[in-house]
mmCIF file of C-alpha atoms in Angstrom:
data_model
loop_
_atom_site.group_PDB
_atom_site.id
_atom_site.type_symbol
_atom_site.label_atom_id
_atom_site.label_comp_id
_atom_site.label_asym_id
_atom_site.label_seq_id
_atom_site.Cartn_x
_atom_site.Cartn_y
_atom_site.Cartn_z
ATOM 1 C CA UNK O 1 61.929 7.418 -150.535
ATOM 2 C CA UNK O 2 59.644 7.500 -153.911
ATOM 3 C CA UNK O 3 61.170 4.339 -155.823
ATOM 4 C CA UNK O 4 60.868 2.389 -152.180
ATOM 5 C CA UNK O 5 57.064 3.570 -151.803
ATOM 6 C CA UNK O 6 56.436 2.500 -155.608
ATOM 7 C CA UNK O 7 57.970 -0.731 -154.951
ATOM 8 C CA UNK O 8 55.825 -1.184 -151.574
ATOM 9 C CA UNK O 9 52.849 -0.355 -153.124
ATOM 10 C CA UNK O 10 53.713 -2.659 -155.927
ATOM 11 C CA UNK O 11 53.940 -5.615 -153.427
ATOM 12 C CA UNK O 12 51.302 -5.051 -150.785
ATOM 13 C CA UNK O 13 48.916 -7.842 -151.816
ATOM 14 C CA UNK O 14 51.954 -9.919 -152.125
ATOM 15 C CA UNK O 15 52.559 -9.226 -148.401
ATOM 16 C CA UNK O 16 48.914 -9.453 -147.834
ATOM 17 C CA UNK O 17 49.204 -12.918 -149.069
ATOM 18 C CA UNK O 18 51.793 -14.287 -147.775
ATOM 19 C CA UNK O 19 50.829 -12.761 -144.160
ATOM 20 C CA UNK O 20 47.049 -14.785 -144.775
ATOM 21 C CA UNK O 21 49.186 -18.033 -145.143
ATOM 22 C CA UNK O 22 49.749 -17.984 -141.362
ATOM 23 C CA UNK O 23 46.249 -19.114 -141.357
ATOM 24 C CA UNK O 24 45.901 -22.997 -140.246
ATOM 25 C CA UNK O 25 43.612 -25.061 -142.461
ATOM 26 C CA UNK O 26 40.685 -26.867 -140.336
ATOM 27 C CA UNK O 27 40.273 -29.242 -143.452
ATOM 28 C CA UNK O 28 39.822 -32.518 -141.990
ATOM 29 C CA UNK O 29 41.311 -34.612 -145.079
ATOM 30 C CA UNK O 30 39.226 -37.917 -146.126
ATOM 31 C CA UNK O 31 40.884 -41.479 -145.609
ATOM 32 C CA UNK O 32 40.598 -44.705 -146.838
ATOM 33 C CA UNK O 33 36.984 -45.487 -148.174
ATOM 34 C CA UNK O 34 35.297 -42.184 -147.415
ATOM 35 C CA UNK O 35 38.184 -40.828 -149.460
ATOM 36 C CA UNK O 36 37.810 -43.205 -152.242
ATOM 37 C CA UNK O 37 33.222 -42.386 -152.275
ATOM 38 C CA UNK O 38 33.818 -39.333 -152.835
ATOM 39 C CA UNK O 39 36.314 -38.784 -155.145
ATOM 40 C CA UNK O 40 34.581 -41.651 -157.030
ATOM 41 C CA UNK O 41 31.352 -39.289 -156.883
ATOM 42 C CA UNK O 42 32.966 -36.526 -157.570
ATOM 43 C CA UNK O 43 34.540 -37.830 -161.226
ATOM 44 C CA UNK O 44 31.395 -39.076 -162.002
ATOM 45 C CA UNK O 45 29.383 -35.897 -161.378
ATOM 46 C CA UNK O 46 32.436 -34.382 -163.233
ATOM 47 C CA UNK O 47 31.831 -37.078 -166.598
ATOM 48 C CA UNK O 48 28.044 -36.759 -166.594
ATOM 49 C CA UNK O 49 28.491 -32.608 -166.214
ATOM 50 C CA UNK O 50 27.086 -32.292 -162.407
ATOM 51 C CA UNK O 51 30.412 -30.918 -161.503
ATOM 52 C CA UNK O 52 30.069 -27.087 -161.553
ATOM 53 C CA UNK O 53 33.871 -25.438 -159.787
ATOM 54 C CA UNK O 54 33.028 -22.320 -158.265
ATOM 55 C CA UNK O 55 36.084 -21.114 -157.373
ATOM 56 C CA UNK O 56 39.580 -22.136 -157.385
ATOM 57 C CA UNK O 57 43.166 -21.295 -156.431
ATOM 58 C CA UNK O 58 47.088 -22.864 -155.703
ATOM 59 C CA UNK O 59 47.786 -23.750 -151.798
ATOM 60 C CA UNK O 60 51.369 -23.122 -150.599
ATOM 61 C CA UNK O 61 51.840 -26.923 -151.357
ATOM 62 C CA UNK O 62 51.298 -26.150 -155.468
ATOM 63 C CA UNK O 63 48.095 -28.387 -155.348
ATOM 64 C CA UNK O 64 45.288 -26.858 -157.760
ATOM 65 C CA UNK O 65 42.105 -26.477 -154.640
ATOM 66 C CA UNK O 66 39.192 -26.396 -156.309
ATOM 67 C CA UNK O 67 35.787 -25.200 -154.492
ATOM 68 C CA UNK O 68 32.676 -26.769 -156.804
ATOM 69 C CA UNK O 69 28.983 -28.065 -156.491
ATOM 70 C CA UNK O 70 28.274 -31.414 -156.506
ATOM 71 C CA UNK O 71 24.728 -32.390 -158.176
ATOM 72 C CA UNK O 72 23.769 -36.009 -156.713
ATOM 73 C CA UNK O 73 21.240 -38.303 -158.835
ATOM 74 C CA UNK O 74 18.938 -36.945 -156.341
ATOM 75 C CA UNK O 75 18.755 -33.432 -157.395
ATOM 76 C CA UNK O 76 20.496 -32.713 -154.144
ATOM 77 C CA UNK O 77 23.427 -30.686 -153.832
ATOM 78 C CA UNK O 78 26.951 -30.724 -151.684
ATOM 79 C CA UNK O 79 29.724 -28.313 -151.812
ATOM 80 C CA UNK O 80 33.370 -30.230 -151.813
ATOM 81 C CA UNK O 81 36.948 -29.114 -151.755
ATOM 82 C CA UNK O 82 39.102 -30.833 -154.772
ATOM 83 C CA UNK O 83 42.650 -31.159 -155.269
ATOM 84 C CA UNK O 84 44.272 -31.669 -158.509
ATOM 85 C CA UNK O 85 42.965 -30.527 -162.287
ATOM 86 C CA UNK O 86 39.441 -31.837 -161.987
ATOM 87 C CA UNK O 87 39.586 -33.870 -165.698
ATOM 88 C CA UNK O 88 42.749 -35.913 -163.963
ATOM 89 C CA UNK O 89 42.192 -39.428 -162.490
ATOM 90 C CA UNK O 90 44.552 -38.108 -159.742
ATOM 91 C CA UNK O 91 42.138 -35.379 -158.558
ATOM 92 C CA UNK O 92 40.804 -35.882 -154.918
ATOM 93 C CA UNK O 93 38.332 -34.977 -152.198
ATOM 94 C CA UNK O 94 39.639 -33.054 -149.685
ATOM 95 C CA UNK O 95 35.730 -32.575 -147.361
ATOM 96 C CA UNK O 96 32.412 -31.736 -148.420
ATOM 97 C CA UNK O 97 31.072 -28.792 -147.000
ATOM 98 C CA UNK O 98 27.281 -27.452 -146.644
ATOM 99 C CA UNK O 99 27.831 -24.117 -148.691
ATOM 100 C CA UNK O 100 30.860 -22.739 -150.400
ATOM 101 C CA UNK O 101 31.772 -20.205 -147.923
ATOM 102 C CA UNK O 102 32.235 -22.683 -145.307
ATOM 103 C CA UNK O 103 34.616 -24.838 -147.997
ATOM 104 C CA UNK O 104 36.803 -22.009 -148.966
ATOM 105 C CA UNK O 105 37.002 -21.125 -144.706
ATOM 106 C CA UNK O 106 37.984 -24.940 -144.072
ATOM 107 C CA UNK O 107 40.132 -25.301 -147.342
ATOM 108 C CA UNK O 108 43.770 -24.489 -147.732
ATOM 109 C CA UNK O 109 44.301 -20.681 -148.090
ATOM 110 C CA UNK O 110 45.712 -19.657 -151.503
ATOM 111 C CA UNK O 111 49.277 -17.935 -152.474
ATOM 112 C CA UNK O 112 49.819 -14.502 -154.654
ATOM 113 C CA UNK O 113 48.758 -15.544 -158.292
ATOM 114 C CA UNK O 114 51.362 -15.470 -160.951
ATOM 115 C CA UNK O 115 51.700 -13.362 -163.949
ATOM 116 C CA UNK O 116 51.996 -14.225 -167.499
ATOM 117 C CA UNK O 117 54.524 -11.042 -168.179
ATOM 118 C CA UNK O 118 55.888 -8.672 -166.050
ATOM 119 C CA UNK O 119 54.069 -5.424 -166.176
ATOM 120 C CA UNK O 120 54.427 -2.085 -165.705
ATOM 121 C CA UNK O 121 53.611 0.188 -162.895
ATOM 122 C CA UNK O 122 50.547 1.473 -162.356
ATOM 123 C CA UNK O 123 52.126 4.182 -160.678
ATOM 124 C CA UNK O 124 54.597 5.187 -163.288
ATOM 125 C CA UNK O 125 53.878 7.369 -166.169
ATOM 126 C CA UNK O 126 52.794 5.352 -169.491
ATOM 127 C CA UNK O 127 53.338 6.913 -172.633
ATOM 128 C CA UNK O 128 49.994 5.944 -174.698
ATOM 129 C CA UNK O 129 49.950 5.985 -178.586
ATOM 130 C CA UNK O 130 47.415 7.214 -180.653
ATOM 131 C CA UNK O 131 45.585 4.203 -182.646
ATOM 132 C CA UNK O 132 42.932 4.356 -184.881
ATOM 133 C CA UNK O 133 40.048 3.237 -184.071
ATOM 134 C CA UNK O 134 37.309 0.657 -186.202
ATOM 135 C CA UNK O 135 35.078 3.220 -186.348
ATOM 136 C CA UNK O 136 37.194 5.852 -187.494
ATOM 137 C CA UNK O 137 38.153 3.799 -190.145
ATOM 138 C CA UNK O 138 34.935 2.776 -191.515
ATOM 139 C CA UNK O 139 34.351 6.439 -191.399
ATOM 140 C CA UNK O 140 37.108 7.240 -193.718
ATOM 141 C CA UNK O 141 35.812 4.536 -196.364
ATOM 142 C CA UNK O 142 32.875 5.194 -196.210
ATOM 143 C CA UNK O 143 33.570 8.920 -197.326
ATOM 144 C CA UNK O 144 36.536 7.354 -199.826
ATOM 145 C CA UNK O 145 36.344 8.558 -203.109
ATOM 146 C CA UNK O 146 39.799 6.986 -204.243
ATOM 147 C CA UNK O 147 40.693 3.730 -204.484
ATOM 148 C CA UNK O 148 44.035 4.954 -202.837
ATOM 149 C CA UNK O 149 42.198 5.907 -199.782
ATOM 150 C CA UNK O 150 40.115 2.640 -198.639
ATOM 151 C CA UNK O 151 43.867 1.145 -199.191
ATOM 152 C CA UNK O 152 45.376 3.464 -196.583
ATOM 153 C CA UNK O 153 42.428 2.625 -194.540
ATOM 154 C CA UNK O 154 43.579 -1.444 -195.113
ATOM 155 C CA UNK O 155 46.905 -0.392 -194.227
ATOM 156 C CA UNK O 156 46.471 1.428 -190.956
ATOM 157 C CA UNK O 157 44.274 -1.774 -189.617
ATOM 158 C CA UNK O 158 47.072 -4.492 -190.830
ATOM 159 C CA UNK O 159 50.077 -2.328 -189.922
ATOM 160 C CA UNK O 160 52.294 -4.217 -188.013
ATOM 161 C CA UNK O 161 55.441 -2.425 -187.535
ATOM 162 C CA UNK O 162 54.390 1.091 -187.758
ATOM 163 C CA UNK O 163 54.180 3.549 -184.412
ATOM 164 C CA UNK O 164 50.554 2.507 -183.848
ATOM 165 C CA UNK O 165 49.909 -1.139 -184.654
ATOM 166 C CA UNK O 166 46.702 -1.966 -186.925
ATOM 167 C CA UNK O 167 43.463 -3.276 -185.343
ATOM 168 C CA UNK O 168 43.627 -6.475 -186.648
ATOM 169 C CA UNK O 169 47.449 -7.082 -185.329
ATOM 170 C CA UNK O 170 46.246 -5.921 -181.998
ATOM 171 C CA UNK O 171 43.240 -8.491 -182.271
ATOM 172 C CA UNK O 172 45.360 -11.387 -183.574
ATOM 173 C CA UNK O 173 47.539 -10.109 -180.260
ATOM 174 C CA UNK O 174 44.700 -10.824 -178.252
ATOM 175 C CA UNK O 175 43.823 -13.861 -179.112
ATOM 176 C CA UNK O 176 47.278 -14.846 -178.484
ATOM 177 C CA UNK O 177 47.690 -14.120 -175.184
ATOM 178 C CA UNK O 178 44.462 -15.360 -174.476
ATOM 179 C CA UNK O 179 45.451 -18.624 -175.261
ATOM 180 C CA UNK O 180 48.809 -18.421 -173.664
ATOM 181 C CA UNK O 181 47.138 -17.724 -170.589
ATOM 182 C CA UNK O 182 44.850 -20.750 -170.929
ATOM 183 C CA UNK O 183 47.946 -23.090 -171.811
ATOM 184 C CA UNK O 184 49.283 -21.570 -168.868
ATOM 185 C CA UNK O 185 46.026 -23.005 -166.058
ATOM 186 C CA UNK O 186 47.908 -26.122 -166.754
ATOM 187 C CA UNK O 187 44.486 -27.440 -166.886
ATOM 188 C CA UNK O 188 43.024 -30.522 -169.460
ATOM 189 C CA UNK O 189 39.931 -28.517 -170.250
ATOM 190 C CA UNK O 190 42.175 -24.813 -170.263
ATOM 191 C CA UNK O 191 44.780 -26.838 -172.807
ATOM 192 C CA UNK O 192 41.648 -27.470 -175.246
ATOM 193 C CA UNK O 193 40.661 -24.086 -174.865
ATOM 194 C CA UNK O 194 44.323 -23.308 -175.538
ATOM 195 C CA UNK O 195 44.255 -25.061 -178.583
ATOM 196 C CA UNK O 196 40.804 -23.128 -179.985
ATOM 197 C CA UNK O 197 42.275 -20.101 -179.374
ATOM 198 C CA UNK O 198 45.722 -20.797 -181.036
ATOM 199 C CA UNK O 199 43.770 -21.951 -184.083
ATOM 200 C CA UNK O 200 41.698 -18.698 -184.134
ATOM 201 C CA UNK O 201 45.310 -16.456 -183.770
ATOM 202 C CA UNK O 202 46.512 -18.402 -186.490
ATOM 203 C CA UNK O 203 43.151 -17.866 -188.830
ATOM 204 C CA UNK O 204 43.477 -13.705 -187.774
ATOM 205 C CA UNK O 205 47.125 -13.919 -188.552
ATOM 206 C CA UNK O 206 46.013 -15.419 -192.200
ATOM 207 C CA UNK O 207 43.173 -13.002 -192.960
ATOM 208 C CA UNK O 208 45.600 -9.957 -191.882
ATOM 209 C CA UNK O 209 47.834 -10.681 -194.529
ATOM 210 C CA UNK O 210 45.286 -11.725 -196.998
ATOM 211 C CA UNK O 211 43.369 -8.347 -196.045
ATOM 212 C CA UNK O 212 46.778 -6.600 -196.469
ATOM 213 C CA UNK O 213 47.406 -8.297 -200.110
ATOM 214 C CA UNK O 214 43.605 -7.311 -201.018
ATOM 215 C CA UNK O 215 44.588 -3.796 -199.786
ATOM 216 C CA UNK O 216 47.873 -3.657 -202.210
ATOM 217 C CA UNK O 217 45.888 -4.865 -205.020
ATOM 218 C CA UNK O 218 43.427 -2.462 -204.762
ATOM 219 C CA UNK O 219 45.876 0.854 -204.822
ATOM 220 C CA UNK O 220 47.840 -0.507 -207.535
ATOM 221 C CA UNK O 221 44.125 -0.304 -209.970
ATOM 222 C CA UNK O 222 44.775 3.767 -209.571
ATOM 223 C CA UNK O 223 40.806 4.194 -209.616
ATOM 224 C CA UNK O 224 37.950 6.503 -208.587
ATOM 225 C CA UNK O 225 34.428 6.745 -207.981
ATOM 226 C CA UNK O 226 32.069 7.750 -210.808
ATOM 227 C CA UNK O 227 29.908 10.590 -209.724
ATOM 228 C CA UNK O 228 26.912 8.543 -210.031
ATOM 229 C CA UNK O 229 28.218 6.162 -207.340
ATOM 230 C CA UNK O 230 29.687 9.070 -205.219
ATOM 231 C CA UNK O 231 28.617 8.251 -201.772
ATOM 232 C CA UNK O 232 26.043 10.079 -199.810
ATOM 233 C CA UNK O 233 25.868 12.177 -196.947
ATOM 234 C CA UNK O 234 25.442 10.091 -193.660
ATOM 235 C CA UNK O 235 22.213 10.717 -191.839
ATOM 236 C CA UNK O 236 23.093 12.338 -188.132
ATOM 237 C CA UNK O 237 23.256 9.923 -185.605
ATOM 238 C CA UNK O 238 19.691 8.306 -183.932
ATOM 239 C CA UNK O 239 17.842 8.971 -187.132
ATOM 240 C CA UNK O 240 17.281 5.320 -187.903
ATOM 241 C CA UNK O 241 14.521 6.329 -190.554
ATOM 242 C CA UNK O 242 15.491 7.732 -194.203
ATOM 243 C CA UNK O 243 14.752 10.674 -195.124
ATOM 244 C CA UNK O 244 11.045 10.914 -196.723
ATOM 245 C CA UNK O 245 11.259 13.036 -199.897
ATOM 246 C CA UNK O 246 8.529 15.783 -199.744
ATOM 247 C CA UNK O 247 7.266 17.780 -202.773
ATOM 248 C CA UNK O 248 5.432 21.362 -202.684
ATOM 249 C CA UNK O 249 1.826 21.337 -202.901
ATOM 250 C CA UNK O 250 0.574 21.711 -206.427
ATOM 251 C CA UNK O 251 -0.737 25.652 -206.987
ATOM 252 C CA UNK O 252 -4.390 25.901 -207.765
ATOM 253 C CA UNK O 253 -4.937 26.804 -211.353
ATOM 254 C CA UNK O 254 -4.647 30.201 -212.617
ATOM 255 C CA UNK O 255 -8.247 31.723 -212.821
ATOM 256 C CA UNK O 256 -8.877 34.818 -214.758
ATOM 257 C CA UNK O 257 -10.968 37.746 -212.546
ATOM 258 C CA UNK O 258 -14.088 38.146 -213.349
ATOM 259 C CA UNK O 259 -14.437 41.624 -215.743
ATOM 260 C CA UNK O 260 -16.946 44.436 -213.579
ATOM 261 C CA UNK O 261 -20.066 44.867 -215.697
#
């Protein structure tokens, strides 16, 4: 019964979902010129930044519902429902709402989000690799007294094939998937967001092989620290304040005793 409880326990906010979907939406959609005010108001407020989304999710329909507070010239506020990305000229005004709890009651309920990847299960065991951490690696430069070593130090944060991946692949990772899970909102202002982030794997993905080539160069010049430049001892953690030198009092001056009459 174990790989049928895994795979129920996998799926239970699916079900959860799908069994809120029964739910019937007492959205009472805008027509005609009521329709056309407020989804007028609500691209302006959008353009001019008075447009805040406060929540937002995919109906059963694949229509992008969008909960967000409307700022009139007034300083006066409404809550309105929104379907459709909220940068398109085909986004529209489902109701307006006095707080956001009575939109997301009155909207239509959402379906199970999507994944970018299939993952594994939380309930199966995960083997974890060791990786290296920053600090540790600062650590071992800092107490370098080879050029050879700081370049194994290079090497274990730029690895990229090895059993434990560098730091810097991992981060350039990162910063991928971040930004192929913005491309993926489907979004206008996620796809610019996309874009920065693309850019910035593409700039870690240049300085990881520039660090890498900096790394090679510096092993091949075969050299060591003079002892003058040795490094010091770090100071133990929390004592933010060097070290004051301190220097034994000076002895009085010899004095001869006195001779007894």
């Amino acid at each position: 019964m174990w790989p049928h409880l895994v795979t129920w326990a996998e799926h239970t906010s699916t079900a959860c979902d799908l069994a809120g979907q029964q739910q019937t939406s007492t959205t009472t959609a805008l027509s005609g010129d009521d329709l056309r005010e407020w989804t007028q108001l609500a691209r302006a407020a959008r353009s001019s930044g008075r447009l805040t989304p406060y929540e937002s999710w995919y109906d059963a329909d694949q229509r992008l519902i969008t909960i967000a507070v409307l700022e009139h010239q007034a300083e006066t506020f409404t809550v309105v429902a929104l379907a459709g990305d909220l940068d398109s000229p085909n986004v529209q005004v489902l109701g307006h709402y006095e707080d956001e709890v009575e939109a997301i009651e009155a909207s239509p309920p959402p379906v199970p989000p999507g994944v970018l990847h299939p993952a594994a299960s939380p309930y199966a065991e995960r083997a974890h690799s060791a990786e290296v951490s920053f600090q540790a690696l600062i650590q071992d430069v800092r107490e370098a007294r080879r050029a050879s070593e700081v370049a194994e130090a290079i090497e274990a944060a730029v690895d990229r094939y090895g059993l434990t991946r560098g730091q810097l692949v991992r981060l350039e990772e990162f910063v991928s998937v971040c930004a192929e899970f913005a491309q993926a909102l489907g979004t206008q202002h996620a796809q610019r967001v996309a874009g920065r982030l693309s850019a910035l794997s593409r700039q870690f993905a240049v300085l990881t092989t520039e660090l890498r080539d900096a790394g090679d160069d510096l092993s091949s010049t075969v050299a060591v620290l003079p002892p003058h430049r040795t490094p010091l001892p770090q100071r133990p953690p929390g004592n933010d304040h060097p070290a004051t030198p301190t220097t034994l009092p000076t002895a009085p001056p010899a004095t001869t005793p006195a001779h007894r009459r």
